[in-house]
Amino acid sequence: MQLDKIRGRELDQLFQAILNLETLEECYIFFDDLCTVNEIKAMAVRLEVARMLQEGYTYHQIEQETGASTATISRVKRCLNYGTQGYQLALDKLKKMKRYDKA
């Protein structure tokens, strides 16, 4: 895993802080201070690209709908196919959450 190279107290602290946020509003507040708007947008777009790739969208469709470059789409696809399954984990949890929200 790439993050193993930088694993340590500071990264643990960051992830613990994120895990301890309880609401969307708390996330908005924290990430507003932590990241630039462009950094947050880039992360959100990557997750959306992953979702769209899993649902069978073409590169062209993804590019049109998200504005992501083909390089970004390729990188996300490589992570989906050969990565640590982080996108899959997050998307599965979102799907599960949405099922319970509808119930």
Tab-separated table of N, CA, C and O in Angstrom:
chain	number	residue	atom	x	y	z
A	1	MET	N	0.847	-1.173	0.000
A	1	MET	CA	0.000	0.000	0.000
A	1	MET	C	0.894	1.238	0.000
A	1	MET	O	1.853	1.319	0.754
A	2	GLN	N	0.546	2.211	-0.836
A	2	GLN	CA	1.357	3.420	-0.965
A	2	GLN	C	1.451	4.201	0.341
A	2	GLN	O	2.489	4.771	0.656
A	3	LEU	N	0.376	4.216	1.112
A	3	LEU	CA	0.375	5.003	2.349
A	3	LEU	C	1.266	4.401	3.434
A	3	LEU	O	1.604	5.089	4.390
A	4	ASP	N	1.657	3.143	3.271
A	4	ASP	CA	2.569	2.545	4.244
A	4	ASP	C	3.873	3.336	4.344
A	4	ASP	O	4.494	3.378	5.394
A	5	LYS	N	4.250	3.992	3.244
A	5	LYS	CA	5.487	4.775	3.218
A	5	LYS	C	5.420	5.985	4.137
A	5	LYS	O	6.448	6.459	4.617
A	6	ILE	N	4.220	6.497	4.391
A	6	ILE	CA	4.085	7.693	5.231
A	6	ILE	C	3.272	7.431	6.496
A	6	ILE	O	2.915	8.356	7.215
A	7	ARG	N	2.980	6.160	6.756
A	7	ARG	CA	2.199	5.801	7.943
A	7	ARG	C	2.931	6.273	9.194
A	7	ARG	O	4.137	6.182	9.292
A	8	GLY	N	2.170	6.802	10.114
A	8	GLY	CA	2.753	7.264	11.368
A	8	GLY	C	1.733	8.023	12.194
A	8	GLY	O	0.547	8.076	11.862
A	9	ARG	N	2.206	8.635	13.258
A	9	ARG	CA	1.337	9.326	14.202
A	9	ARG	C	0.491	10.406	13.537
A	9	ARG	O	-0.702	10.523	13.797
A	10	GLU	N	1.100	11.209	12.671
A	10	GLU	CA	0.366	12.313	12.053
A	10	GLU	C	-0.759	11.815	11.146
A	10	GLU	O	-1.873	12.344	11.182
A	11	LEU	N	-0.474	10.796	10.341
A	11	LEU	CA	-1.503	10.253	9.459
A	11	LEU	C	-2.587	9.540	10.267
A	11	LEU	O	-3.779	9.676	9.970
A	12	ASP	N	-2.176	8.813	11.289
A	12	ASP	CA	-3.153	8.177	12.183
A	12	ASP	C	-4.070	9.234	12.804
A	12	ASP	O	-5.288	9.048	12.898
A	13	GLN	N	-3.481	10.336	13.224
A	13	GLN	CA	-4.262	11.423	13.827
A	13	GLN	C	-5.284	11.981	12.828
A	13	GLN	O	-6.451	12.215	13.176
A	14	LEU	N	-4.850	12.183	11.583
A	14	LEU	CA	-5.745	12.685	10.548
A	14	LEU	C	-6.916	11.729	10.342
A	14	LEU	O	-8.082	12.144	10.352
A	15	PHE	N	-6.622	10.458	10.162
A	15	PHE	CA	-7.679	9.483	9.907
A	15	PHE	C	-8.599	9.327	11.114
A	15	PHE	O	-9.814	9.184	10.961
A	16	GLN	N	-8.054	9.378	12.321
A	16	GLN	CA	-8.887	9.308	13.525
A	16	GLN	C	-9.806	10.519	13.612
A	16	GLN	O	-10.975	10.396	13.981
A	17	ALA	N	-9.278	11.683	13.265
A	17	ALA	CA	-10.105	12.892	13.276
A	17	ALA	C	-11.269	12.744	12.307
A	17	ALA	O	-12.415	13.074	12.641
A	18	ILE	N	-11.001	12.222	11.111
A	18	ILE	CA	-12.056	12.033	10.117
A	18	ILE	C	-13.076	11.004	10.611
A	18	ILE	O	-14.288	11.219	10.515
A	19	LEU	N	-12.584	9.903	11.166
A	19	LEU	CA	-13.491	8.867	11.671
A	19	LEU	C	-14.381	9.363	12.810
A	19	LEU	O	-15.496	8.864	12.993
A	20	ASN	N	-13.915	10.342	13.551
A	20	ASN	CA	-14.680	10.849	14.687
A	20	ASN	C	-15.699	11.925	14.322
A	20	ASN	O	-16.505	12.312	15.159
A	21	LEU	N	-15.677	12.391	13.086
A	21	LEU	CA	-16.701	13.341	12.649
A	21	LEU	C	-18.026	12.594	12.545
A	21	LEU	O	-18.077	11.463	12.076
A	22	GLU	N	-19.094	13.225	13.008
A	22	GLU	CA	-20.364	12.501	13.116
A	22	GLU	C	-21.428	12.902	12.099
A	22	GLU	O	-22.369	12.152	11.872
A	23	THR	N	-21.304	14.070	11.501
A	23	THR	CA	-22.341	14.522	10.571
A	23	THR	C	-21.700	15.073	9.298
A	23	THR	O	-20.505	15.398	9.272
A	24	LEU	N	-22.532	15.192	8.265
A	24	LEU	CA	-22.056	15.824	7.036
A	24	LEU	C	-21.592	17.249	7.312
A	24	LEU	O	-20.570	17.695	6.774
A	25	GLU	N	-22.335	17.962	8.146
A	25	GLU	CA	-21.964	19.350	8.463
A	25	GLU	C	-20.587	19.407	9.122
A	25	GLU	O	-19.773	20.287	8.796
A	26	GLU	N	-20.295	18.482	10.036
A	26	GLU	CA	-18.969	18.442	10.663
A	26	GLU	C	-17.891	18.172	9.623
A	26	GLU	O	-16.797	18.749	9.677
A	27	CYS	N	-18.191	17.317	8.645
A	27	CYS	CA	-17.233	17.047	7.563
A	27	CYS	C	-16.994	18.294	6.722
A	27	CYS	O	-15.849	18.617	6.388
A	28	TYR	N	-18.075	18.987	6.383
A	28	TYR	CA	-17.923	20.232	5.619
A	28	TYR	C	-17.033	21.222	6.366
A	28	TYR	O	-16.138	21.838	5.782
A	29	ILE	N	-17.268	21.381	7.652
A	29	ILE	CA	-16.490	22.332	8.459
A	29	ILE	C	-15.016	21.934	8.510
A	29	ILE	O	-14.129	22.763	8.273
A	30	PHE	N	-14.751	20.663	8.788
A	30	PHE	CA	-13.367	20.198	8.909
A	30	PHE	C	-12.631	20.293	7.576
A	30	PHE	O	-11.534	20.847	7.492
A	31	PHE	N	-13.252	19.764	6.507
A	31	PHE	CA	-12.576	19.764	5.212
A	31	PHE	C	-12.436	21.160	4.627
A	31	PHE	O	-11.507	21.419	3.864
A	32	ASP	N	-13.316	22.082	5.006
A	32	ASP	CA	-13.184	23.469	4.561
A	32	ASP	C	-11.890	24.077	5.091
A	32	ASP	O	-11.219	24.842	4.394
A	33	ASP	N	-11.544	23.727	6.320
A	33	ASP	CA	-10.282	24.197	6.896
A	33	ASP	C	-9.082	23.398	6.389
A	33	ASP	O	-7.993	23.943	6.210
A	34	LEU	N	-9.274	22.108	6.169
A	34	LEU	CA	-8.168	21.203	5.854
A	34	LEU	C	-7.678	21.304	4.416
A	34	LEU	O	-6.480	21.273	4.158
A	35	CYS	N	-8.589	21.422	3.466
A	35	CYS	CA	-8.253	21.323	2.049
A	35	CYS	C	-8.711	22.556	1.282
A	35	CYS	O	-9.613	23.265	1.708
A	36	THR	N	-8.118	22.727	0.127
A	36	THR	CA	-8.619	23.758	-0.777
A	36	THR	C	-9.875	23.229	-1.450
A	36	THR	O	-10.125	22.018	-1.489
A	37	VAL	N	-10.647	24.126	-2.018
A	37	VAL	CA	-11.852	23.727	-2.744
A	37	VAL	C	-11.473	22.786	-3.889
A	37	VAL	O	-12.147	21.773	-4.127
A	38	ASN	N	-10.390	23.073	-4.578
A	38	ASN	CA	-9.960	22.232	-5.700
A	38	ASN	C	-9.553	20.835	-5.248
A	38	ASN	O	-9.822	19.858	-5.951
A	39	GLU	N	-8.902	20.724	-4.086
A	39	GLU	CA	-8.530	19.405	-3.565
A	39	GLU	C	-9.766	18.582	-3.225
A	39	GLU	O	-9.840	17.388	-3.548
A	40	ILE	N	-10.734	19.208	-2.592
A	40	ILE	CA	-11.969	18.504	-2.236
A	40	ILE	C	-12.716	18.093	-3.492
A	40	ILE	O	-13.190	16.953	-3.610
A	41	LYS	N	-12.812	18.991	-4.454
A	41	LYS	CA	-13.499	18.690	-5.711
A	41	LYS	C	-12.813	17.526	-6.419
A	41	LYS	O	-13.486	16.624	-6.929
A	42	ALA	N	-11.487	17.508	-6.442
A	42	ALA	CA	-10.748	16.432	-7.109
A	42	ALA	C	-11.039	15.079	-6.460
A	42	ALA	O	-11.238	14.079	-7.160
A	43	MET	N	-11.092	15.036	-5.136
A	43	MET	CA	-11.401	13.778	-4.447
A	43	MET	C	-12.829	13.330	-4.745
A	43	MET	O	-13.076	12.144	-4.995
A	44	ALA	N	-13.764	14.278	-4.736
A	44	ALA	CA	-15.157	13.951	-5.014
A	44	ALA	C	-15.324	13.432	-6.442
A	44	ALA	O	-16.053	12.457	-6.677
A	45	VAL	N	-14.628	14.052	-7.382
A	45	VAL	CA	-14.708	13.619	-8.781
A	45	VAL	C	-14.134	12.217	-8.927
A	45	VAL	O	-14.712	11.375	-9.626
A	46	ARG	N	-13.011	11.919	-8.281
A	46	ARG	CA	-12.420	10.571	-8.377
A	46	ARG	C	-13.383	9.506	-7.880
A	46	ARG	O	-13.506	8.440	-8.494
A	47	LEU	N	-14.072	9.784	-6.790
A	47	LEU	CA	-15.033	8.808	-6.266
A	47	LEU	C	-16.186	8.627	-7.250
A	47	LEU	O	-16.640	7.508	-7.497
A	48	GLU	N	-16.655	9.715	-7.837
A	48	GLU	CA	-17.724	9.632	-8.831
A	48	GLU	C	-17.256	8.873	-10.064
A	48	GLU	O	-18.004	8.063	-10.631
A	49	VAL	N	-16.034	9.092	-10.502
A	49	VAL	CA	-15.470	8.350	-11.634
A	49	VAL	C	-15.456	6.849	-11.311
A	49	VAL	O	-15.842	6.030	-12.143
A	50	ALA	N	-15.055	6.501	-10.104
A	50	ALA	CA	-15.034	5.087	-9.707
A	50	ALA	C	-16.438	4.491	-9.779
A	50	ALA	O	-16.634	3.387	-10.291
A	51	ARG	N	-17.413	5.221	-9.260
A	51	ARG	CA	-18.799	4.744	-9.295
A	51	ARG	C	-19.258	4.531	-10.735
A	51	ARG	O	-19.839	3.501	-11.081
A	52	MET	N	-18.961	5.497	-11.584
A	52	MET	CA	-19.398	5.418	-12.973
A	52	MET	C	-18.702	4.282	-13.722
A	52	MET	O	-19.336	3.576	-14.518
A	53	LEU	N	-17.405	4.086	-13.461
A	53	LEU	CA	-16.699	2.972	-14.087
A	53	LEU	C	-17.326	1.644	-13.679
A	53	LEU	O	-17.528	0.763	-14.513
A	54	GLN	N	-17.643	1.514	-12.409
A	54	GLN	CA	-18.257	0.274	-11.935
A	54	GLN	C	-19.620	0.038	-12.584
A	54	GLN	O	-20.029	-1.102	-12.761
A	55	GLU	N	-20.307	1.105	-12.913
A	55	GLU	CA	-21.625	0.970	-13.522
A	55	GLU	C	-21.565	0.852	-15.040
A	55	GLU	O	-22.592	0.807	-15.707
A	56	GLY	N	-20.340	0.811	-15.592
A	56	GLY	CA	-20.169	0.542	-17.012
A	56	GLY	C	-20.171	1.749	-17.933
A	56	GLY	O	-20.264	1.603	-19.155
A	57	TYR	N	-20.061	2.935	-17.384
A	57	TYR	CA	-19.996	4.134	-18.227
A	57	TYR	C	-18.702	4.113	-19.037
A	57	TYR	O	-17.685	3.589	-18.591
A	58	THR	N	-18.734	4.720	-20.214
A	58	THR	CA	-17.546	4.826	-21.053
A	58	THR	C	-16.690	6.010	-20.582
A	58	THR	O	-17.189	6.909	-19.888
A	59	TYR	N	-15.437	6.017	-21.007
A	59	TYR	CA	-14.561	7.142	-20.691
A	59	TYR	C	-15.192	8.441	-21.178
A	59	TYR	O	-15.175	9.448	-20.478
A	60	HIS	N	-15.740	8.416	-22.387
A	60	HIS	CA	-16.338	9.628	-22.961
A	60	HIS	C	-17.498	10.121	-22.094
A	60	HIS	O	-17.603	11.325	-21.823
A	61	GLN	N	-18.373	9.220	-21.675
A	61	GLN	CA	-19.505	9.612	-20.836
A	61	GLN	C	-19.020	10.199	-19.508
A	61	GLN	O	-19.545	11.214	-19.043
A	62	ILE	N	-18.017	9.567	-18.923
A	62	ILE	CA	-17.487	10.036	-17.639
A	62	ILE	C	-16.849	11.406	-17.801
A	62	ILE	O	-17.079	12.315	-16.997
A	63	GLU	N	-16.082	11.558	-18.855
A	63	GLU	CA	-15.429	12.840	-19.144
A	63	GLU	C	-16.475	13.947	-19.313
A	63	GLU	O	-16.330	15.038	-18.761
A	64	GLN	N	-17.540	13.642	-20.036
A	64	GLN	CA	-18.601	14.623	-20.282
A	64	GLN	C	-19.336	15.003	-18.995
A	64	GLN	O	-19.626	16.165	-18.759
A	65	GLU	N	-19.652	14.029	-18.172
A	65	GLU	CA	-20.458	14.280	-16.973
A	65	GLU	C	-19.670	14.858	-15.804
A	65	GLU	O	-20.217	15.606	-15.004
A	66	THR	N	-18.384	14.494	-15.684
A	66	THR	CA	-17.612	14.920	-14.510
A	66	THR	C	-16.559	15.966	-14.815
A	66	THR	O	-16.104	16.647	-13.897
A	67	GLY	N	-16.139	16.051	-16.061
A	67	GLY	CA	-15.042	16.939	-16.410
A	67	GLY	C	-13.679	16.341	-16.098
A	67	GLY	O	-12.648	16.989	-16.277
A	68	ALA	N	-13.662	15.080	-15.656
A	68	ALA	CA	-12.388	14.409	-15.345
A	68	ALA	C	-11.608	14.165	-16.629
A	68	ALA	O	-12.187	13.876	-17.679
A	69	SER	N	-10.304	14.259	-16.525
A	69	SER	CA	-9.449	13.977	-17.676
A	69	SER	C	-9.360	12.469	-17.890
A	69	SER	O	-9.630	11.677	-16.982
A	70	THR	N	-8.962	12.078	-19.096
A	70	THR	CA	-8.783	10.645	-19.353
A	70	THR	C	-7.669	10.080	-18.476
A	70	THR	O	-7.722	8.914	-18.094
A	71	ALA	N	-6.690	10.901	-18.127
A	71	ALA	CA	-5.620	10.443	-17.236
A	71	ALA	C	-6.184	10.113	-15.851
A	71	ALA	O	-5.825	9.088	-15.250
A	72	THR	N	-7.078	10.960	-15.343
A	72	THR	CA	-7.706	10.700	-14.045
A	72	THR	C	-8.572	9.453	-14.118
A	72	THR	O	-8.524	8.598	-13.227
A	73	ILE	N	-9.343	9.335	-15.185
A	73	ILE	CA	-10.202	8.163	-15.337
A	73	ILE	C	-9.357	6.893	-15.394
A	73	ILE	O	-9.675	5.894	-14.737
A	74	SER	N	-8.264	6.923	-16.136
A	74	SER	CA	-7.366	5.766	-16.235
A	74	SER	C	-6.762	5.415	-14.886
A	74	SER	O	-6.651	4.230	-14.533
A	75	ARG	N	-6.361	6.420	-14.131
A	75	ARG	CA	-5.767	6.164	-12.825
A	75	ARG	C	-6.780	5.521	-11.885
A	75	ARG	O	-6.480	4.577	-11.175
A	76	VAL	N	-8.005	6.033	-11.889
A	76	VAL	CA	-9.046	5.463	-11.030
A	76	VAL	C	-9.335	4.026	-11.462
A	76	VAL	O	-9.460	3.129	-10.629
A	77	LYS	N	-9.390	3.797	-12.772
A	77	LYS	CA	-9.647	2.437	-13.265
A	77	LYS	C	-8.530	1.490	-12.838
A	77	LYS	O	-8.794	0.350	-12.439
A	78	ARG	N	-7.298	1.951	-12.901
A	78	ARG	CA	-6.162	1.127	-12.468
A	78	ARG	C	-6.287	0.792	-10.984
A	78	ARG	O	-6.057	-0.345	-10.575
A	79	CYS	N	-6.707	1.766	-10.182
A	79	CYS	CA	-6.915	1.506	-8.753
A	79	CYS	C	-8.043	0.504	-8.535
A	79	CYS	O	-7.941	-0.375	-7.666
A	80	LEU	N	-9.111	0.623	-9.309
A	80	LEU	CA	-10.225	-0.326	-9.185
A	80	LEU	C	-9.774	-1.738	-9.523
A	80	LEU	O	-10.177	-2.704	-8.880
A	81	ASN	N	-8.933	-1.856	-10.534
A	81	ASN	CA	-8.499	-3.176	-10.994
A	81	ASN	C	-7.322	-3.749	-10.217
A	81	ASN	O	-7.261	-4.965	-10.025
A	82	TYR	N	-6.399	-2.907	-9.790
A	82	TYR	CA	-5.152	-3.410	-9.209
A	82	TYR	C	-4.801	-2.795	-7.862
A	82	TYR	O	-3.747	-3.084	-7.308
A	83	GLY	N	-5.669	-1.948	-7.333
A	83	GLY	CA	-5.381	-1.253	-6.084
A	83	GLY	C	-5.740	-2.072	-4.858
A	83	GLY	O	-5.906	-3.296	-4.917
A	84	THR	N	-5.905	-1.391	-3.759
A	84	THR	CA	-6.172	-2.036	-2.472
A	84	THR	C	-7.663	-2.168	-2.181
A	84	THR	O	-8.050	-2.489	-1.060
A	85	GLN	N	-8.484	-1.893	-3.189
A	85	GLN	CA	-9.947	-2.010	-3.095
A	85	GLN	C	-10.584	-0.931	-2.212
A	85	GLN	O	-11.686	-1.102	-1.695
A	86	GLY	N	-9.901	0.184	-2.052
A	86	GLY	CA	-10.430	1.291	-1.264
A	86	GLY	C	-11.677	1.910	-1.863
A	86	GLY	O	-12.633	2.204	-1.155
A	87	TYR	N	-11.654	2.113	-3.192
A	87	TYR	CA	-12.849	2.652	-3.849
A	87	TYR	C	-14.014	1.678	-3.657
A	87	TYR	O	-15.131	2.088	-3.351
A	88	GLN	N	-13.744	0.401	-3.872
A	88	GLN	CA	-14.797	-0.609	-3.748
A	88	GLN	C	-15.385	-0.607	-2.343
A	88	GLN	O	-16.606	-0.654	-2.166
A	89	LEU	N	-14.527	-0.525	-1.352
A	89	LEU	CA	-14.968	-0.498	0.039
A	89	LEU	C	-15.904	0.692	0.291
A	89	LEU	O	-16.991	0.544	0.846
A	90	ALA	N	-15.476	1.867	-0.148
A	90	ALA	CA	-16.271	3.076	0.070
A	90	ALA	C	-17.587	3.026	-0.693
A	90	ALA	O	-18.646	3.369	-0.158
A	91	LEU	N	-17.544	2.588	-1.945
A	91	LEU	CA	-18.767	2.537	-2.748
A	91	LEU	C	-19.749	1.506	-2.205
A	91	LEU	O	-20.961	1.742	-2.189
A	92	ASP	N	-19.248	0.372	-1.743
A	92	ASP	CA	-20.121	-0.636	-1.135
A	92	ASP	C	-20.813	-0.080	0.107
A	92	ASP	O	-22.003	-0.304	0.315
A	93	LYS	N	-20.072	0.655	0.918
A	93	LYS	CA	-20.657	1.234	2.127
A	93	LYS	C	-21.699	2.295	1.782
A	93	LYS	O	-22.730	2.400	2.438
A	94	LEU	N	-21.435	3.079	0.741
A	94	LEU	CA	-22.419	4.078	0.311
A	94	LEU	C	-23.693	3.410	-0.201
A	94	LEU	O	-24.800	3.858	0.107
A	95	LYS	N	-23.540	2.344	-0.981
A	95	LYS	CA	-24.712	1.615	-1.480
A	95	LYS	C	-25.523	1.046	-0.328
A	95	LYS	O	-26.747	1.137	-0.314
A	96	LYS	N	-24.833	0.463	0.626
A	96	LYS	CA	-25.515	-0.123	1.796
A	96	LYS	C	-26.254	0.958	2.575
A	96	LYS	O	-27.395	0.768	2.981
A	97	MET	N	-25.631	2.104	2.754
A	97	MET	CA	-26.234	3.213	3.463
A	97	MET	C	-27.491	3.704	2.732
A	97	MET	O	-28.517	3.968	3.356
A	98	LYS	N	-27.425	3.804	1.428
A	98	LYS	CA	-28.561	4.273	0.636
A	98	LYS	C	-29.725	3.297	0.724
A	98	LYS	O	-30.874	3.713	0.756
A	99	ARG	N	-29.443	2.013	0.789
A	99	ARG	CA	-30.522	1.024	0.936
A	99	ARG	C	-31.246	1.234	2.245
A	99	ARG	O	-32.455	1.135	2.322
A	100	TYR	N	-30.498	1.505	3.307
A	100	TYR	CA	-31.117	1.719	4.620
A	100	TYR	C	-31.839	3.062	4.695
A	100	TYR	O	-32.832	3.198	5.370
A	101	ASP	N	-31.330	4.058	3.966
A	101	ASP	CA	-31.988	5.371	3.940
A	101	ASP	C	-33.366	5.282	3.286
A	101	ASP	O	-34.275	6.008	3.646
A	102	LYS	N	-33.506	4.399	2.309
A	102	LYS	CA	-34.767	4.261	1.593
A	102	LYS	C	-35.785	3.452	2.383
A	102	LYS	O	-36.963	3.522	2.124
A	103	ALA	N	-35.310	2.650	3.323
A	103	ALA	CA	-36.222	1.778	4.095
A	103	ALA	C	-37.041	2.548	5.099
A	103	ALA	O	-36.845	3.644	5.435
